[in-house]
Coordinates of C-alpha atoms in Angstrom, one line a residue:
M1 CA -50.3 -46.5 -27.3
A2 CA -53.0 -43.9 -26.6
N3 CA -50.3 -41.4 -25.4
L4 CA -48.2 -42.1 -28.5
K5 CA -51.2 -41.3 -30.7
S6 CA -51.8 -38.1 -28.7
L7 CA -48.3 -37.2 -29.3
A8 CA -48.6 -37.9 -33.0
K9 CA -51.9 -35.9 -33.2
D10 CA -50.3 -32.9 -31.4
T11 CA -47.1 -33.1 -33.4
A12 CA -49.2 -33.0 -36.6
I13 CA -51.0 -29.8 -35.5
Y14 CA -47.7 -28.1 -34.3
G15 CA -46.2 -29.2 -37.5
L16 CA -48.9 -27.4 -39.4
S17 CA -47.6 -24.2 -37.9
S18 CA -44.0 -25.2 -38.0
I19 CA -43.5 -27.4 -41.3
V20 CA -46.2 -25.9 -43.4
G21 CA -45.4 -22.5 -42.0
R22 CA -41.7 -22.5 -42.8
F23 CA -42.5 -24.2 -46.1
L24 CA -44.5 -21.1 -47.0
N25 CA -41.6 -19.0 -45.7
Y26 CA -39.4 -20.8 -48.3
L27 CA -41.2 -18.8 -50.8
L28 CA -39.2 -15.9 -49.4
V29 CA -36.0 -17.4 -50.2
P30 CA -36.2 -17.4 -53.9
L31 CA -37.8 -13.8 -53.5
Y32 CA -34.7 -12.6 -51.5
T33 CA -32.3 -14.3 -53.6
H34 CA -33.8 -13.0 -56.8
Y35 CA -34.3 -9.4 -55.6
M36 CA -31.1 -9.1 -53.5
P37 CA -28.3 -10.0 -55.8
K38 CA -25.6 -12.2 -54.4
D39 CA -22.8 -9.6 -54.8
S40 CA -24.8 -7.1 -52.7
G41 CA -24.1 -9.2 -49.6
D42 CA -27.7 -8.3 -48.3
Y43 CA -28.6 -11.8 -47.8
G44 CA -25.5 -12.4 -45.7
I45 CA -26.4 -9.4 -43.6
S46 CA -29.8 -10.8 -43.1
T47 CA -28.3 -14.2 -42.0
N48 CA -25.8 -12.5 -39.8
I49 CA -28.3 -10.2 -37.9
Y50 CA -30.9 -13.0 -37.5
A51 CA -28.2 -15.0 -35.8
Y52 CA -27.7 -12.3 -33.3
T53 CA -31.4 -12.0 -32.6
A54 CA -31.7 -15.7 -32.1
L55 CA -29.1 -15.7 -29.4
I56 CA -30.5 -12.6 -27.7
L57 CA -33.9 -14.3 -27.6
V58 CA -32.6 -17.1 -25.7
L59 CA -31.0 -14.8 -23.1
L60 CA -34.2 -12.7 -22.7
T61 CA -36.5 -15.8 -22.2
F62 CA -34.0 -17.1 -19.5
G63 CA -35.1 -20.8 -19.8
M64 CA -38.5 -19.8 -18.6
E65 CA -40.5 -21.7 -21.4
T66 CA -39.3 -25.1 -20.1
T67 CA -39.5 -23.9 -16.4
V68 CA -43.1 -23.0 -16.8
F69 CA -43.8 -26.6 -17.8
R70 CA -41.9 -28.0 -14.8
F71 CA -43.6 -25.8 -12.3
A72 CA -47.1 -25.8 -13.7
N73 CA -47.2 -29.5 -13.3
D74 CA -46.0 -29.2 -9.7
E75 CA -49.3 -29.6 -7.5
R76 CA -47.8 -27.1 -5.0
Y77 CA -48.3 -24.3 -7.4
K78 CA -51.1 -22.7 -9.3
P79 CA -50.3 -22.6 -13.1
D80 CA -51.4 -19.0 -13.4
T81 CA -49.0 -17.9 -10.6
V82 CA -46.2 -19.9 -12.3
F83 CA -47.0 -18.1 -15.5
S84 CA -47.3 -14.7 -13.9
T85 CA -44.0 -15.0 -12.1
A86 CA -42.2 -16.1 -15.2
F87 CA -43.9 -13.4 -17.4
A88 CA -42.8 -10.6 -15.0
T89 CA -39.2 -11.8 -15.1
V90 CA -39.0 -11.9 -18.8
G91 CA -40.8 -8.7 -19.2
S92 CA -38.3 -6.9 -16.9
L93 CA -35.3 -8.4 -18.7
T94 CA -36.8 -7.3 -22.0
A95 CA -37.3 -3.7 -20.8
V96 CA -33.6 -3.4 -19.6
F97 CA -32.5 -4.9 -22.9
L98 CA -34.4 -2.2 -24.9
L99 CA -33.1 0.6 -22.8
L100 CA -29.6 -0.5 -23.1
I101 CA -29.8 -0.8 -27.0
F102 CA -31.5 2.4 -27.6
G103 CA -29.1 4.2 -25.2
F104 CA -26.0 2.7 -26.7
I105 CA -27.0 2.1 -30.3
N106 CA -23.9 3.8 -31.8
P107 CA -21.3 1.8 -30.1
V108 CA -23.2 -1.3 -30.5
S109 CA -23.7 -0.8 -34.3
N110 CA -19.9 0.2 -34.7
A111 CA -18.9 -3.1 -32.8
L112 CA -21.0 -5.3 -35.0
G113 CA -20.0 -3.6 -38.3
Y114 CA -23.2 -1.9 -38.9
A115 CA -22.2 1.7 -38.3
A116 CA -23.8 2.9 -41.5
H117 CA -27.1 1.1 -40.6
P118 CA -28.0 1.3 -36.9
D119 CA -31.7 1.3 -38.1
Y120 CA -31.3 -2.5 -38.9
L121 CA -30.2 -3.0 -35.3
L122 CA -33.0 -0.9 -33.7
M123 CA -35.7 -2.7 -35.6
M124 CA -34.5 -6.1 -35.0
A125 CA -34.0 -5.2 -31.2
V126 CA -37.7 -4.4 -31.0
V127 CA -38.6 -7.6 -32.8
V128 CA -36.5 -9.8 -30.5
A129 CA -38.1 -7.9 -27.5
L130 CA -41.6 -8.6 -28.8
D131 CA -40.7 -12.3 -29.5
A132 CA -39.5 -12.5 -26.0
I133 CA -42.8 -11.2 -24.7
Q134 CA -44.7 -13.6 -26.9
A135 CA -42.6 -16.6 -26.0
L136 CA -44.3 -17.4 -22.6
P137 CA -48.0 -16.9 -23.7
F138 CA -47.0 -19.4 -26.6
S139 CA -45.6 -21.7 -24.0
Y140 CA -48.7 -21.5 -21.8
L141 CA -50.8 -22.5 -24.8
R142 CA -48.8 -25.6 -25.2
Y143 CA -49.3 -26.3 -21.4
Q144 CA -53.0 -25.9 -21.8
K145 CA -52.8 -28.1 -24.8
R146 CA -54.4 -25.5 -27.1
A147 CA -52.5 -26.5 -30.1
I148 CA -55.1 -25.1 -32.6
R149 CA -54.8 -21.6 -31.0
F150 CA -50.9 -22.0 -31.1
A151 CA -50.8 -23.0 -34.7
S152 CA -53.3 -20.4 -35.9
L153 CA -51.2 -17.6 -34.4
K154 CA -48.0 -19.0 -35.9
L155 CA -49.5 -19.2 -39.3
L156 CA -51.2 -15.8 -39.1
F157 CA -47.8 -14.4 -38.7
I158 CA -46.3 -16.3 -41.5
A159 CA -49.2 -15.3 -43.9
L160 CA -48.8 -11.6 -43.0
N161 CA -45.1 -11.9 -43.4
I162 CA -45.2 -13.4 -46.8
A163 CA -48.0 -11.0 -48.1
M164 CA -46.1 -8.0 -47.0
N165 CA -42.8 -9.3 -48.5
L166 CA -44.5 -9.9 -51.8
F167 CA -46.0 -6.4 -51.8
W168 CA -42.8 -4.6 -51.0
F169 CA -40.4 -6.8 -53.1
V170 CA -42.6 -7.8 -56.1
V171 CA -45.2 -4.9 -56.4
L172 CA -43.0 -2.0 -55.2
G173 CA -39.8 -3.5 -56.6
K174 CA -37.7 -3.0 -53.3
T175 CA -34.3 -4.6 -53.2
S176 CA -32.8 -3.6 -49.8
V177 CA -32.6 -6.0 -46.7
F178 CA -34.0 -2.9 -44.8
Y179 CA -37.4 -4.0 -45.9
V180 CA -37.0 -7.6 -44.5
F181 CA -36.4 -6.2 -41.1
F182 CA -39.1 -3.6 -41.3
I183 CA -41.7 -6.1 -42.4
N184 CA -40.7 -8.5 -39.6
L185 CA -41.3 -5.6 -37.1
L186 CA -44.7 -4.9 -38.4
C187 CA -45.9 -8.5 -38.3
T188 CA -44.5 -9.3 -34.9
G189 CA -46.0 -6.1 -33.5
L190 CA -49.4 -7.2 -34.9
I191 CA -49.4 -10.7 -33.5
T192 CA -48.5 -9.4 -30.0
F193 CA -51.9 -7.7 -29.8
F194 CA -53.7 -11.1 -30.3
F195 CA -52.3 -12.3 -27.0
I196 CA -54.2 -9.7 -25.1
P197 CA -57.4 -11.8 -24.6
D198 CA -55.2 -14.7 -23.4
L199 CA -53.4 -12.4 -20.8
L200 CA -56.5 -11.0 -19.6
R201 CA -57.9 -14.6 -18.6
I202 CA -54.8 -15.0 -16.3
R203 CA -55.3 -14.6 -12.5
W204 CA -52.0 -12.4 -12.1
H205 CA -50.0 -13.1 -8.9
F206 CA -46.2 -12.7 -8.5
D207 CA -44.6 -15.1 -6.0
G208 CA -41.1 -14.1 -4.8
S209 CA -40.2 -17.5 -3.2
L210 CA -41.5 -19.3 -6.3
L211 CA -39.3 -17.1 -8.5
R212 CA -36.2 -18.1 -6.5
R213 CA -37.0 -21.8 -7.0
M214 CA -37.7 -21.1 -10.7
L215 CA -34.5 -19.3 -11.3
G216 CA -32.6 -22.0 -9.5
Y217 CA -34.1 -24.5 -12.2
S218 CA -33.9 -22.2 -15.2
W219 CA -30.3 -20.7 -15.0
P220 CA -28.7 -24.1 -16.0
I221 CA -31.4 -24.3 -18.9
L222 CA -30.3 -20.8 -19.9
I223 CA -26.8 -21.9 -20.1
L224 CA -27.9 -25.0 -22.1
G225 CA -30.1 -22.7 -24.3
I226 CA -27.1 -20.3 -24.9
A227 CA -24.9 -23.3 -25.9
G228 CA -27.6 -24.8 -27.9
I229 CA -28.4 -21.7 -29.8
L230 CA -24.7 -21.0 -30.5
N231 CA -24.5 -24.5 -32.0
Q232 CA -27.2 -23.1 -34.5
V233 CA -26.0 -19.7 -35.2
A234 CA -22.3 -19.2 -33.9
D235 CA -21.0 -20.0 -37.4
K236 CA -23.1 -17.2 -38.8
I237 CA -21.8 -14.9 -36.3
I238 CA -18.2 -15.8 -36.5
F239 CA -18.1 -16.2 -40.2
P240 CA -17.7 -12.5 -41.1
L241 CA -15.2 -12.0 -38.3
V242 CA -12.8 -14.7 -39.4
Y243 CA -13.2 -15.1 -43.1
P244 CA -9.9 -13.8 -44.7
D245 CA -11.6 -11.7 -47.5
E246 CA -13.7 -9.1 -45.8
S247 CA -15.2 -8.0 -49.1
Q248 CA -16.6 -11.4 -49.8
A249 CA -17.6 -12.5 -46.3
N250 CA -21.2 -11.4 -46.5
I251 CA -21.5 -12.9 -50.0
Q252 CA -20.1 -16.3 -49.0
L253 CA -22.3 -16.1 -45.8
G254 CA -25.3 -15.4 -48.0
I255 CA -24.6 -18.6 -50.1
Y256 CA -24.3 -20.6 -46.9
G257 CA -27.4 -19.0 -45.4
S258 CA -29.6 -19.6 -48.5
C259 CA -28.6 -23.3 -48.8
V260 CA -29.1 -24.0 -45.1
K261 CA -32.8 -23.1 -45.6
I262 CA -33.3 -26.3 -47.4
A263 CA -31.7 -28.3 -44.5
M264 CA -34.1 -26.6 -42.1
I265 CA -36.8 -29.0 -43.1
M266 CA -35.2 -31.2 -40.4
A267 CA -35.3 -28.4 -38.0
M268 CA -39.2 -28.0 -38.6
I269 CA -39.8 -31.6 -37.8
T270 CA -37.6 -31.5 -34.7
Q271 CA -39.4 -28.3 -33.6
A272 CA -42.9 -29.7 -34.1
F273 CA -42.0 -32.8 -32.2
R274 CA -40.6 -30.8 -29.3
Y275 CA -43.6 -28.5 -29.1
A276 CA -45.8 -31.7 -28.7
Y277 CA -43.5 -33.9 -26.8
E278 CA -42.3 -31.5 -23.9
P279 CA -45.7 -31.0 -22.1
I280 CA -46.3 -34.7 -22.4
V281 CA -43.0 -35.7 -20.9
F282 CA -43.6 -33.7 -17.7
A283 CA -47.1 -34.7 -17.4
K284 CA -46.1 -38.4 -17.8
S285 CA -43.2 -38.3 -15.4
K286 CA -45.5 -40.0 -12.6
D287 CA -46.4 -42.9 -14.7
G288 CA -45.0 -46.4 -14.2
D289 CA -44.5 -47.0 -18.0
K290 CA -42.7 -43.7 -18.6
T291 CA -39.2 -45.2 -19.6
E292 CA -40.9 -47.5 -22.2
Y293 CA -42.7 -44.5 -23.6
Y294 CA -39.6 -42.4 -23.8
A295 CA -37.7 -45.2 -25.5
S296 CA -40.6 -45.7 -28.1
A297 CA -40.8 -41.9 -28.7
M298 CA -37.0 -41.6 -29.4
K299 CA -37.1 -44.6 -31.9
F300 CA -40.0 -43.3 -34.0
F301 CA -38.5 -39.8 -33.9
I302 CA -35.3 -41.3 -35.4
I303 CA -37.2 -43.4 -38.0
F304 CA -39.1 -40.4 -39.2
T305 CA -36.2 -37.9 -39.3
L306 CA -34.2 -40.3 -41.3
L307 CA -36.9 -40.8 -43.6
A308 CA -37.3 -37.1 -44.0
F309 CA -33.5 -37.0 -44.6
L310 CA -33.8 -39.3 -47.7
C311 CA -36.8 -37.5 -48.9
V312 CA -35.0 -34.1 -49.1
M313 CA -31.8 -35.8 -50.5
G314 CA -33.9 -37.6 -53.2
W315 CA -35.9 -34.5 -54.1
M316 CA -32.9 -32.2 -54.1
P317 CA -33.2 -31.8 -57.9
V318 CA -36.5 -30.1 -57.3
L319 CA -35.8 -28.4 -54.0
Q320 CA -32.7 -26.6 -55.3
Y321 CA -35.0 -24.3 -57.1
I322 CA -36.0 -22.8 -53.7
I323 CA -32.9 -20.7 -53.8
G324 CA -31.7 -18.5 -56.7
E325 CA -29.3 -19.9 -59.2
D326 CA -26.3 -17.8 -58.1
Y327 CA -26.6 -19.3 -54.7
R328 CA -26.7 -23.0 -55.5
E329 CA -23.0 -23.5 -55.5
G330 CA -23.3 -24.2 -51.7
L331 CA -25.8 -27.1 -51.9
G332 CA -23.2 -29.7 -51.0
V333 CA -23.6 -28.6 -47.2
V334 CA -27.2 -29.7 -47.1
P335 CA -26.8 -33.3 -46.1
I336 CA -24.2 -32.4 -43.5
V337 CA -26.4 -29.8 -42.0
M338 CA -29.5 -32.1 -42.0
M339 CA -27.7 -34.9 -40.2
A340 CA -26.5 -32.3 -37.5
E341 CA -30.3 -31.3 -37.0
I342 CA -31.1 -35.1 -36.6
F343 CA -28.4 -35.3 -33.9
M344 CA -29.6 -32.1 -32.3
G345 CA -33.3 -33.7 -32.2
I346 CA -31.8 -36.8 -30.5
Y347 CA -30.1 -34.6 -28.0
F348 CA -33.3 -32.9 -27.3
N349 CA -34.9 -36.3 -26.5
L350 CA -32.0 -37.4 -24.4
S351 CA -32.2 -34.2 -22.4
F352 CA -35.3 -35.2 -20.4
W353 CA -33.6 -37.5 -18.0
Y354 CA -31.7 -34.5 -16.3
K355 CA -34.7 -32.2 -16.6
L356 CA -37.0 -34.6 -14.9
I357 CA -34.7 -35.1 -11.8
D358 CA -33.9 -31.3 -11.7
K359 CA -30.2 -31.8 -12.7
T360 CA -30.4 -29.4 -15.7
I361 CA -26.8 -28.4 -14.9
Y362 CA -25.7 -31.5 -16.8
G363 CA -27.5 -30.2 -19.9
A364 CA -25.5 -27.0 -19.6
W365 CA -22.1 -28.8 -19.4
F366 CA -23.0 -31.1 -22.4
S367 CA -24.1 -28.1 -24.6
L368 CA -21.2 -26.1 -23.6
T369 CA -18.9 -28.9 -24.6
G370 CA -20.6 -29.4 -27.9
C371 CA -20.5 -25.6 -28.4
A372 CA -16.7 -25.5 -27.7
V373 CA -16.1 -28.0 -30.4
L374 CA -18.3 -26.2 -32.9
L375 CA -16.4 -22.9 -32.1
A376 CA -13.1 -24.6 -32.5
V377 CA -13.9 -26.2 -35.8
N378 CA -15.3 -22.8 -37.1
I379 CA -12.5 -20.6 -36.0
I380 CA -9.7 -23.0 -37.2
F381 CA -11.3 -24.1 -40.4
I382 CA -13.4 -21.1 -41.8
P383 CA -10.2 -19.3 -43.0
K384 CA -9.2 -22.5 -44.9
I385 CA -12.5 -24.1 -46.3
G386 CA -15.0 -21.2 -45.9
Y387 CA -18.6 -22.2 -45.1
W388 CA -17.9 -25.9 -45.3
A389 CA -16.3 -25.6 -41.8
C390 CA -19.8 -24.1 -40.6
A391 CA -21.5 -27.3 -41.8
W392 CA -18.9 -29.7 -40.3
G393 CA -18.7 -27.8 -37.1
G394 CA -22.4 -28.0 -36.4
L395 CA -22.3 -31.8 -37.0
A396 CA -19.3 -32.2 -34.7
G397 CA -20.8 -30.1 -31.9
Y398 CA -24.3 -31.8 -31.9
C399 CA -22.7 -35.2 -32.1
T400 CA -20.5 -34.4 -29.1
A401 CA -23.4 -33.2 -26.9
M402 CA -25.5 -36.1 -28.0
L403 CA -23.0 -38.8 -27.0
L404 CA -22.2 -37.1 -23.7
S405 CA -25.9 -37.0 -22.8
Y406 CA -26.5 -40.6 -23.7
F407 CA -23.6 -42.2 -21.9
V408 CA -24.1 -40.1 -18.7
G409 CA -27.7 -40.4 -18.8
Q410 CA -27.6 -44.2 -19.0
K411 CA -25.7 -44.2 -15.7
K412 CA -27.7 -41.5 -13.9
N413 CA -31.3 -42.4 -15.1
P414 CA -31.1 -45.2 -17.5
I415 CA -33.8 -45.6 -20.3
P416 CA -34.0 -48.8 -22.4
Y417 CA -33.5 -47.4 -25.7
P418 CA -33.7 -50.0 -28.6
M419 CA -30.0 -49.2 -29.7
K420 CA -29.9 -52.3 -32.1
S421 CA -32.8 -51.2 -34.0
I422 CA -31.8 -47.5 -33.9
V423 CA -28.4 -48.2 -35.2
F424 CA -29.7 -50.6 -37.9
Y425 CA -32.0 -47.8 -39.1
F426 CA -29.1 -45.4 -39.3
I427 CA -27.0 -47.8 -41.3
S428 CA -29.7 -48.5 -43.6
A429 CA -30.5 -44.8 -44.3
M430 CA -26.9 -44.1 -45.0
A431 CA -26.8 -47.1 -47.3
F432 CA -29.7 -45.8 -49.2
F433 CA -28.2 -42.3 -49.4
G434 CA -24.9 -43.8 -50.7
L435 CA -26.9 -45.5 -53.4
M436 CA -28.5 -42.1 -54.3
K437 CA -25.1 -40.4 -54.6
W438 CA -24.1 -43.4 -56.9
G439 CA -27.1 -42.8 -59.2
E440 CA -26.3 -39.0 -59.2
R441 CA -22.9 -39.7 -60.7
E442 CA -23.7 -42.6 -62.9
L443 CA -27.2 -42.1 -64.2
P444 CA -28.8 -39.5 -66.4
A445 CA -30.7 -36.8 -64.5
W446 CA -34.2 -38.1 -65.1
A447 CA -33.2 -41.7 -64.2
S448 CA -31.3 -40.5 -61.1
F449 CA -34.5 -38.9 -59.8
L450 CA -36.4 -42.1 -60.3
W451 CA -33.7 -44.1 -58.7
N452 CA -33.8 -41.8 -55.7
N453 CA -37.5 -42.2 -55.3
L454 CA -37.0 -45.9 -55.5
M455 CA -34.5 -45.7 -52.5
I456 CA -36.9 -43.8 -50.5
A457 CA -39.5 -46.4 -51.1
G458 CA -37.1 -48.9 -50.0
F459 CA -36.5 -47.4 -46.7
A460 CA -40.2 -46.7 -46.2
T461 CA -40.9 -50.4 -46.9
R462 CA -38.3 -51.3 -44.3
I463 CA -40.3 -49.3 -41.8
V464 CA -43.6 -50.8 -42.7
M465 CA -42.4 -54.3 -42.6
T466 CA -40.7 -53.9 -39.3
D467 CA -42.2 -51.3 -36.9
I468 CA -45.2 -49.4 -38.4
P469 CA -47.5 -51.8 -40.4
L470 CA -50.1 -50.1 -42.6
S471 CA -52.8 -51.5 -40.5
S472 CA -51.7 -49.3 -37.6
L473 CA -52.1 -46.0 -39.6
P474 CA -54.9 -43.7 -38.8
V475 CA -57.7 -43.4 -41.4
I476 CA -56.1 -45.6 -44.1
G477 CA -55.2 -48.4 -41.5
K478 CA -58.6 -49.9 -41.5
K479 CA -58.2 -50.9 -45.3
F480 CA -55.3 -53.0 -44.5
K481 CA -56.6 -54.9 -41.4
K482 CA -57.5 -58.4 -42.0

């Protein structure tokens, strides 16, 4: 129980930087969708280029974030040596990447459809390079359990980003996507300087033999990471390439990209949980009660993500105003994308069985299979049903990887997950969601909103009565103890 409380505490702190931070970033969505008209396609361009940068970031970090946790917890190695070796590797890859981009910017921009705007690609190349450089110091902060420092730097970036966007778009009246990329470059560059004190505290030592072992561990994680990020961004990369009406491609992608922002609430919860959970898993791998702990963590993760799903669906009449009116026609994809994110979070929880036994190649195969399903759905159906194929493709891909990881994992390294309880929670959540959709069709808007909140309260009551009594909650729990 103490470890679960520690997990909850760290998740809350990381959640401050992830959930609260991204919520503040949501303020940028109505800003962009107001100042960048739908017909300009600028929001679609932003969605497309950020998808490429997400993929490149995975390539440059080379799976070293997880690898640092694995080897820093190995008593045979000094944590500073592990970090130094990983940092040198990522830094070298980043330098080569920048040299290639700046040396071949014209053919690259032509190939990606940005011949008229190579400056967009140059700016984002520097941004992704700086993000790669920052990734390992952020990871090391998590290893050191310096959650406050981690959250402070993340929130500082977000505050700067929001302030500069408001200045350029509202005060100066800019309307071009150029300023989105330019502001990102300024903020990322500034945050990089804040890591200098942390880097100066490191006892730098490069270990070649250690690097060989780390690369042997990390390359399957890289494959897993590539497949995983493709599951998140491949639809946004593929869409302009296969959508039949080239003139409408960026417009339709902009609609999808803006609506997906609402669904990303689930991604924030998953990310906050991951930041807190990953270091604990490796640290607890030597304990006798580890399997019971992993099973409990999975169950409570699913409970709270399903509750979050119902909260977002129930409050959609309010949350829809996050995006501009012209973009709201795509809101129907939100529940599909949110469920895909839940499956992705479950898959992440399931992934530790092969990480802990150093069989990360399994994760690579599972993720590649899920990615293949996603790509097939997108390529086949985008020309027919547009961005709906992106939503369904993501759901199918994550579901495939999740099921493969569960069934193989139960044979290779079984964990006693409480499947009856988990399945019942899924069925309950879907039943409450179905009742919400009924209310949406049959009731007036005000009554439907009240009905939605009643459904949320019903699911929350189920949780309190079954698994999390009010007396067990921090701060307020003592008021309910007998």
